JSON list of C-alpha atoms in Angstrom, two decimals:
[
{"chain": "A", "resi": 1, "resn": "UNK", "atom": "CA", "xyz": [-40.98, 74.45, -34.86]},
{"chain": "A", "resi": 2, "resn": "UNK", "atom": "CA", "xyz": [-40.46, 75.02, -38.56]},
{"chain": "A", "resi": 3, "resn": "UNK", "atom": "CA", "xyz": [-42.87, 77.01, -40.70]},
{"chain": "A", "resi": 4, "resn": "UNK", "atom": "CA", "xyz": [-43.96, 73.84, -42.43]},
{"chain": "A", "resi": 5, "resn": "UNK", "atom": "CA", "xyz": [-44.71, 72.15, -39.08]},
{"chain": "A", "resi": 6, "resn": "UNK", "atom": "CA", "xyz": [-46.61, 75.24, -37.89]},
{"chain": "A", "resi": 7, "resn": "UNK", "atom": "CA", "xyz": [-48.69, 75.27, -41.06]},
{"chain": "A", "resi": 8, "resn": "UNK", "atom": "CA", "xyz": [-49.41, 71.55, -40.73]},
{"chain": "A", "resi": 9, "resn": "UNK", "atom": "CA", "xyz": [-50.48, 72.01, -37.10]},
{"chain": "A", "resi": 10, "resn": "UNK", "atom": "CA", "xyz": [-52.77, 74.90, -38.06]},
{"chain": "A", "resi": 11, "resn": "UNK", "atom": "CA", "xyz": [-54.38, 73.00, -40.92]},
{"chain": "A", "resi": 12, "resn": "UNK", "atom": "CA", "xyz": [-54.98, 70.02, -38.64]},
{"chain": "A", "resi": 13, "resn": "UNK", "atom": "CA", "xyz": [-56.54, 72.18, -35.91]},
{"chain": "A", "resi": 14, "resn": "UNK", "atom": "CA", "xyz": [-60.31, 72.32, -35.32]},
{"chain": "A", "resi": 15, "resn": "UNK", "atom": "CA", "xyz": [-60.34, 76.06, -36.10]},
{"chain": "A", "resi": 16, "resn": "UNK", "atom": "CA", "xyz": [-60.33, 75.50, -39.85]},
{"chain": "A", "resi": 17, "resn": "UNK", "atom": "CA", "xyz": [-63.40, 73.21, -39.98]},
{"chain": "A", "resi": 18, "resn": "UNK", "atom": "CA", "xyz": [-65.27, 75.55, -37.61]},
{"chain": "A", "resi": 19, "resn": "UNK", "atom": "CA", "xyz": [-64.48, 78.55, -39.82]},
{"chain": "A", "resi": 20, "resn": "UNK", "atom": "CA", "xyz": [-65.79, 76.62, -42.83]},
{"chain": "A", "resi": 21, "resn": "UNK", "atom": "CA", "xyz": [-68.95, 75.68, -40.93]},
{"chain": "A", "resi": 22, "resn": "UNK", "atom": "CA", "xyz": [-69.41, 79.29, -39.80]},
{"chain": "A", "resi": 23, "resn": "UNK", "atom": "CA", "xyz": [-69.23, 80.42, -43.44]},
{"chain": "A", "resi": 24, "resn": "UNK", "atom": "CA", "xyz": [-71.87, 77.84, -44.35]},
{"chain": "A", "resi": 25, "resn": "UNK", "atom": "CA", "xyz": [-74.15, 79.01, -41.52]},
{"chain": "A", "resi": 26, "resn": "UNK", "atom": "CA", "xyz": [-73.85, 82.65, -42.60]},
{"chain": "A", "resi": 27, "resn": "UNK", "atom": "CA", "xyz": [-74.45, 81.59, -46.22]},
{"chain": "A", "resi": 28, "resn": "UNK", "atom": "CA", "xyz": [-77.68, 79.91, -45.05]},
{"chain": "A", "resi": 29, "resn": "UNK", "atom": "CA", "xyz": [-78.74, 83.27, -43.61]},
{"chain": "A", "resi": 30, "resn": "UNK", "atom": "CA", "xyz": [-77.82, 85.00, -46.88]},
{"chain": "A", "resi": 31, "resn": "UNK", "atom": "CA", "xyz": [-79.89, 82.43, -48.79]},
{"chain": "A", "resi": 32, "resn": "UNK", "atom": "CA", "xyz": [-82.78, 83.11, -46.43]},
{"chain": "A", "resi": 33, "resn": "UNK", "atom": "CA", "xyz": [-82.52, 86.87, -46.99]},
{"chain": "A", "resi": 34, "resn": "UNK", "atom": "CA", "xyz": [-82.24, 86.55, -50.77]},
{"chain": "A", "resi": 35, "resn": "UNK", "atom": "CA", "xyz": [-85.24, 84.20, -50.73]},
{"chain": "A", "resi": 36, "resn": "UNK", "atom": "CA", "xyz": [-87.22, 86.76, -48.76]},
{"chain": "A", "resi": 37, "resn": "UNK", "atom": "CA", "xyz": [-86.18, 89.57, -51.08]},
{"chain": "A", "resi": 38, "resn": "UNK", "atom": "CA", "xyz": [-87.09, 87.50, -54.16]},
{"chain": "A", "resi": 39, "resn": "UNK", "atom": "CA", "xyz": [-90.78, 87.46, -53.19]},
{"chain": "A", "resi": 40, "resn": "UNK", "atom": "CA", "xyz": [-90.83, 83.91, -54.59]},
{"chain": "A", "resi": 41, "resn": "UNK", "atom": "CA", "xyz": [-92.37, 81.40, -52.12]},
{"chain": "A", "resi": 42, "resn": "UNK", "atom": "CA", "xyz": [-90.45, 78.45, -53.63]},
{"chain": "A", "resi": 43, "resn": "UNK", "atom": "CA", "xyz": [-87.08, 80.21, -53.39]},
{"chain": "A", "resi": 44, "resn": "UNK", "atom": "CA", "xyz": [-87.88, 81.48, -49.91]},
{"chain": "A", "resi": 45, "resn": "UNK", "atom": "CA", "xyz": [-88.78, 77.94, -48.78]},
{"chain": "A", "resi": 46, "resn": "UNK", "atom": "CA", "xyz": [-85.47, 76.66, -50.18]},
{"chain": "A", "resi": 47, "resn": "UNK", "atom": "CA", "xyz": [-83.70, 78.37, -47.26]},
{"chain": "A", "resi": 48, "resn": "UNK", "atom": "CA", "xyz": [-85.79, 76.62, -44.60]},
{"chain": "A", "resi": 49, "resn": "UNK", "atom": "CA", "xyz": [-85.91, 73.24, -42.90]},
{"chain": "A", "resi": 50, "resn": "UNK", "atom": "CA", "xyz": [-89.36, 71.81, -42.24]},
{"chain": "A", "resi": 51, "resn": "UNK", "atom": "CA", "xyz": [-91.11, 71.64, -39.96]},
{"chain": "A", "resi": 52, "resn": "UNK", "atom": "CA", "xyz": [-90.34, 75.35, -39.61]},
{"chain": "A", "resi": 53, "resn": "UNK", "atom": "CA", "xyz": [-91.04, 77.32, -36.44]},
{"chain": "A", "resi": 54, "resn": "UNK", "atom": "CA", "xyz": [-91.58, 81.04, -35.89]},
{"chain": "A", "resi": 55, "resn": "UNK", "atom": "CA", "xyz": [-91.89, 82.52, -32.41]},
{"chain": "A", "resi": 56, "resn": "UNK", "atom": "CA", "xyz": [-94.12, 85.57, -32.79]},
{"chain": "A", "resi": 57, "resn": "UNK", "atom": "CA", "xyz": [-95.37, 87.56, -29.79]},
{"chain": "A", "resi": 58, "resn": "UNK", "atom": "CA", "xyz": [-94.90, 84.63, -27.42]},
{"chain": "A", "resi": 59, "resn": "UNK", "atom": "CA", "xyz": [-96.64, 82.09, -29.67]},
{"chain": "A", "resi": 60, "resn": "UNK", "atom": "CA", "xyz": [-95.19, 79.54, -32.06]},
{"chain": "A", "resi": 61, "resn": "UNK", "atom": "CA", "xyz": [-96.38, 79.34, -35.63]},
{"chain": "A", "resi": 62, "resn": "UNK", "atom": "CA", "xyz": [-95.47, 76.02, -37.19]},
{"chain": "A", "resi": 63, "resn": "UNK", "atom": "CA", "xyz": [-95.25, 75.16, -40.86]},
{"chain": "A", "resi": 64, "resn": "UNK", "atom": "CA", "xyz": [-95.21, 71.35, -40.86]},
{"chain": "A", "resi": 65, "resn": "UNK", "atom": "CA", "xyz": [-94.21, 71.06, -44.51]},
{"chain": "A", "resi": 66, "resn": "UNK", "atom": "CA", "xyz": [-92.65, 72.97, -47.37]},
{"chain": "A", "resi": 67, "resn": "UNK", "atom": "CA", "xyz": [-95.89, 72.54, -49.34]},
{"chain": "A", "resi": 68, "resn": "UNK", "atom": "CA", "xyz": [-97.96, 74.26, -46.63]},
{"chain": "A", "resi": 69, "resn": "UNK", "atom": "CA", "xyz": [-95.45, 77.09, -46.43]},
{"chain": "A", "resi": 70, "resn": "UNK", "atom": "CA", "xyz": [-95.32, 77.64, -50.20]},
{"chain": "A", "resi": 71, "resn": "UNK", "atom": "CA", "xyz": [-99.14, 77.45, -50.40]},
{"chain": "A", "resi": 72, "resn": "UNK", "atom": "CA", "xyz": [-99.29, 80.74, -48.50]},
{"chain": "A", "resi": 73, "resn": "UNK", "atom": "CA", "xyz": [-97.95, 82.33, -51.68]},
{"chain": "A", "resi": 74, "resn": "UNK", "atom": "CA", "xyz": [-97.61, 86.09, -51.74]},
{"chain": "A", "resi": 75, "resn": "UNK", "atom": "CA", "xyz": [-99.35, 86.35, -48.34]},
{"chain": "A", "resi": 76, "resn": "UNK", "atom": "CA", "xyz": [-95.92, 85.56, -46.84]},
{"chain": "A", "resi": 77, "resn": "UNK", "atom": "CA", "xyz": [-95.05, 89.19, -47.59]},
{"chain": "A", "resi": 78, "resn": "UNK", "atom": "CA", "xyz": [-98.20, 90.81, -46.16]},
{"chain": "A", "resi": 79, "resn": "UNK", "atom": "CA", "xyz": [-96.29, 91.99, -43.09]},
{"chain": "A", "resi": 80, "resn": "UNK", "atom": "CA", "xyz": [-93.91, 94.16, -45.12]},
{"chain": "A", "resi": 81, "resn": "UNK", "atom": "CA", "xyz": [-94.78, 97.86, -45.37]},
{"chain": "A", "resi": 82, "resn": "UNK", "atom": "CA", "xyz": [-96.01, 99.03, -48.78]},
{"chain": "A", "resi": 83, "resn": "UNK", "atom": "CA", "xyz": [-92.88, 101.10, -49.32]},
{"chain": "A", "resi": 84, "resn": "UNK", "atom": "CA", "xyz": [-90.61, 98.11, -48.61]},
{"chain": "A", "resi": 85, "resn": "UNK", "atom": "CA", "xyz": [-88.23, 97.25, -51.44]},
{"chain": "A", "resi": 86, "resn": "UNK", "atom": "CA", "xyz": [-85.63, 94.94, -49.86]},
{"chain": "A", "resi": 87, "resn": "UNK", "atom": "CA", "xyz": [-84.19, 93.78, -46.54]},
{"chain": "A", "resi": 88, "resn": "UNK", "atom": "CA", "xyz": [-80.52, 93.71, -45.55]},
{"chain": "A", "resi": 89, "resn": "UNK", "atom": "CA", "xyz": [-78.50, 92.36, -42.66]},
{"chain": "A", "resi": 90, "resn": "UNK", "atom": "CA", "xyz": [-77.26, 95.05, -40.30]},
{"chain": "A", "resi": 91, "resn": "UNK", "atom": "CA", "xyz": [-75.37, 92.58, -38.14]},
{"chain": "A", "resi": 92, "resn": "UNK", "atom": "CA", "xyz": [-75.16, 88.86, -37.40]},
{"chain": "A", "resi": 93, "resn": "UNK", "atom": "CA", "xyz": [-73.28, 86.94, -34.75]},
{"chain": "A", "resi": 94, "resn": "UNK", "atom": "CA", "xyz": [-72.98, 83.26, -34.05]},
{"chain": "A", "resi": 95, "resn": "UNK", "atom": "CA", "xyz": [-73.54, 82.96, -30.31]},
{"chain": "A", "resi": 96, "resn": "UNK", "atom": "CA", "xyz": [-73.77, 79.22, -29.69]},
{"chain": "A", "resi": 97, "resn": "UNK", "atom": "CA", "xyz": [-72.99, 75.90, -31.33]},
{"chain": "A", "resi": 98, "resn": "UNK", "atom": "CA", "xyz": [-74.46, 72.58, -30.22]},
{"chain": "A", "resi": 99, "resn": "UNK", "atom": "CA", "xyz": [-73.45, 69.88, -32.68]},
{"chain": "A", "resi": 100, "resn": "UNK", "atom": "CA", "xyz": [-75.24, 70.58, -35.96]},
{"chain": "A", "resi": 101, "resn": "UNK", "atom": "CA", "xyz": [-77.34, 73.38, -34.42]},
{"chain": "A", "resi": 102, "resn": "UNK", "atom": "CA", "xyz": [-76.13, 76.97, -34.41]},
{"chain": "A", "resi": 103, "resn": "UNK", "atom": "CA", "xyz": [-77.82, 79.98, -32.79]},
{"chain": "A", "resi": 104, "resn": "UNK", "atom": "CA", "xyz": [-77.32, 83.31, -34.56]},
{"chain": "A", "resi": 105, "resn": "UNK", "atom": "CA", "xyz": [-78.43, 86.70, -33.27]},
{"chain": "A", "resi": 106, "resn": "UNK", "atom": "CA", "xyz": [-78.64, 89.74, -35.45]},
{"chain": "A", "resi": 107, "resn": "UNK", "atom": "CA", "xyz": [-80.51, 92.71, -36.78]},
{"chain": "A", "resi": 108, "resn": "UNK", "atom": "CA", "xyz": [-82.05, 93.23, -40.20]},
{"chain": "A", "resi": 109, "resn": "UNK", "atom": "CA", "xyz": [-83.36, 96.42, -41.77]},
{"chain": "A", "resi": 110, "resn": "UNK", "atom": "CA", "xyz": [-86.13, 96.86, -44.29]},
{"chain": "A", "resi": 111, "resn": "UNK", "atom": "CA", "xyz": [-85.31, 99.49, -46.89]},
{"chain": "A", "resi": 112, "resn": "UNK", "atom": "CA", "xyz": [-87.32, 101.45, -49.42]},
{"chain": "A", "resi": 113, "resn": "UNK", "atom": "CA", "xyz": [-86.23, 101.91, -53.06]},
{"chain": "A", "resi": 114, "resn": "UNK", "atom": "CA", "xyz": [-84.12, 104.92, -52.10]},
{"chain": "A", "resi": 115, "resn": "UNK", "atom": "CA", "xyz": [-82.24, 102.79, -49.56]},
{"chain": "A", "resi": 116, "resn": "UNK", "atom": "CA", "xyz": [-83.76, 104.50, -46.51]},
{"chain": "A", "resi": 117, "resn": "UNK", "atom": "CA", "xyz": [-84.36, 102.26, -43.50]},
{"chain": "A", "resi": 118, "resn": "UNK", "atom": "CA", "xyz": [-88.08, 102.01, -42.79]},
{"chain": "A", "resi": 119, "resn": "UNK", "atom": "CA", "xyz": [-87.99, 99.25, -40.16]},
{"chain": "A", "resi": 120, "resn": "UNK", "atom": "CA", "xyz": [-85.50, 97.16, -38.18]},
{"chain": "A", "resi": 121, "resn": "UNK", "atom": "CA", "xyz": [-85.80, 94.07, -36.00]},
{"chain": "A", "resi": 122, "resn": "UNK", "atom": "CA", "xyz": [-83.52, 92.20, -33.61]},
{"chain": "A", "resi": 123, "resn": "UNK", "atom": "CA", "xyz": [-83.66, 88.49, -34.40]},
{"chain": "A", "resi": 124, "resn": "UNK", "atom": "CA", "xyz": [-82.57, 85.03, -33.33]},
{"chain": "A", "resi": 125, "resn": "UNK", "atom": "CA", "xyz": [-82.21, 82.21, -35.83]},
{"chain": "A", "resi": 126, "resn": "UNK", "atom": "CA", "xyz": [-81.71, 78.51, -35.17]},
{"chain": "A", "resi": 127, "resn": "UNK", "atom": "CA", "xyz": [-79.72, 77.21, -38.11]},
{"chain": "A", "resi": 128, "resn": "UNK", "atom": "CA", "xyz": [-79.53, 73.43, -38.42]},
{"chain": "A", "resi": 129, "resn": "UNK", "atom": "CA", "xyz": [-77.43, 71.14, -40.59]},
{"chain": "A", "resi": 130, "resn": "UNK", "atom": "CA", "xyz": [-79.64, 68.33, -41.84]},
{"chain": "A", "resi": 131, "resn": "UNK", "atom": "CA", "xyz": [-78.83, 66.02, -44.74]},
{"chain": "A", "resi": 132, "resn": "UNK", "atom": "CA", "xyz": [-75.62, 68.00, -45.22]},
{"chain": "A", "resi": 133, "resn": "UNK", "atom": "CA", "xyz": [-77.42, 71.35, -45.67]},
{"chain": "A", "resi": 134, "resn": "UNK", "atom": "CA", "xyz": [-77.45, 74.33, -43.34]},
{"chain": "A", "resi": 135, "resn": "UNK", "atom": "CA", "xyz": [-80.91, 75.97, -43.30]},
{"chain": "A", "resi": 136, "resn": "UNK", "atom": "CA", "xyz": [-83.12, 77.95, -40.94]},
{"chain": "A", "resi": 137, "resn": "UNK", "atom": "CA", "xyz": [-85.18, 75.72, -38.64]},
{"chain": "A", "resi": 138, "resn": "UNK", "atom": "CA", "xyz": [-86.63, 78.31, -36.24]},
{"chain": "A", "resi": 139, "resn": "UNK", "atom": "CA", "xyz": [-86.65, 82.07, -35.78]},
{"chain": "A", "resi": 140, "resn": "UNK", "atom": "CA", "xyz": [-87.79, 84.76, -33.43]},
{"chain": "A", "resi": 141, "resn": "UNK", "atom": "CA", "xyz": [-87.45, 88.51, -33.31]},
{"chain": "A", "resi": 142, "resn": "UNK", "atom": "CA", "xyz": [-88.32, 91.81, -31.73]},
{"chain": "A", "resi": 143, "resn": "UNK", "atom": "CA", "xyz": [-89.38, 94.85, -33.66]},
{"chain": "A", "resi": 144, "resn": "UNK", "atom": "CA", "xyz": [-87.76, 98.13, -32.73]},
{"chain": "A", "resi": 145, "resn": "UNK", "atom": "CA", "xyz": [-90.14, 100.83, -31.59]},
{"chain": "A", "resi": 146, "resn": "UNK", "atom": "CA", "xyz": [-90.33, 104.20, -33.30]},
{"chain": "A", "resi": 147, "resn": "UNK", "atom": "CA", "xyz": [-89.91, 103.12, -36.89]},
{"chain": "A", "resi": 148, "resn": "UNK", "atom": "CA", "xyz": [-92.49, 103.04, -39.63]},
{"chain": "A", "resi": 149, "resn": "UNK", "atom": "CA", "xyz": [-95.48, 100.77, -38.81]},
{"chain": "A", "resi": 150, "resn": "UNK", "atom": "CA", "xyz": [-95.04, 97.52, -36.92]},
{"chain": "A", "resi": 151, "resn": "UNK", "atom": "CA", "xyz": [-95.18, 94.18, -38.69]},
{"chain": "A", "resi": 152, "resn": "UNK", "atom": "CA", "xyz": [-97.11, 91.03, -37.79]},
{"chain": "A", "resi": 153, "resn": "UNK", "atom": "CA", "xyz": [-94.47, 88.44, -38.57]},
{"chain": "A", "resi": 154, "resn": "UNK", "atom": "CA", "xyz": [-90.74, 88.13, -38.91]},
{"chain": "A", "resi": 155, "resn": "UNK", "atom": "CA", "xyz": [-88.66, 87.15, -41.89]}
]
């Protein structure tokens, strides 16, 4: 097989579209994190599909609409410790794809202004492509014990 034929076969393979979709899914998670860090309810809501579900301590919290979510305003950040400055991804991994639904596991860390980790959580996100846009539809997480004060909700 010539180089040109090999390249054509590679470009026609399903691996390229999947890699592009994976990038879009991870970008949706980056948009979510930057929305959280912005402390702006509108920007934060931009990263979510509605209805939006959060599994917290074995119970679902549902936000039926963007308007109801945004109406919570700054209370969306009540769970963050006072010394929290920003949150970063520690790791993320796509673990399952079912059509336009992707499950991503990971860990995020809350940091103070000096960059010290003050809290981490293991998380699961359900990222869905709807109307051509990848956004977070549902999420769940587990706080890690032994770090600065527990939180009531997950980002």
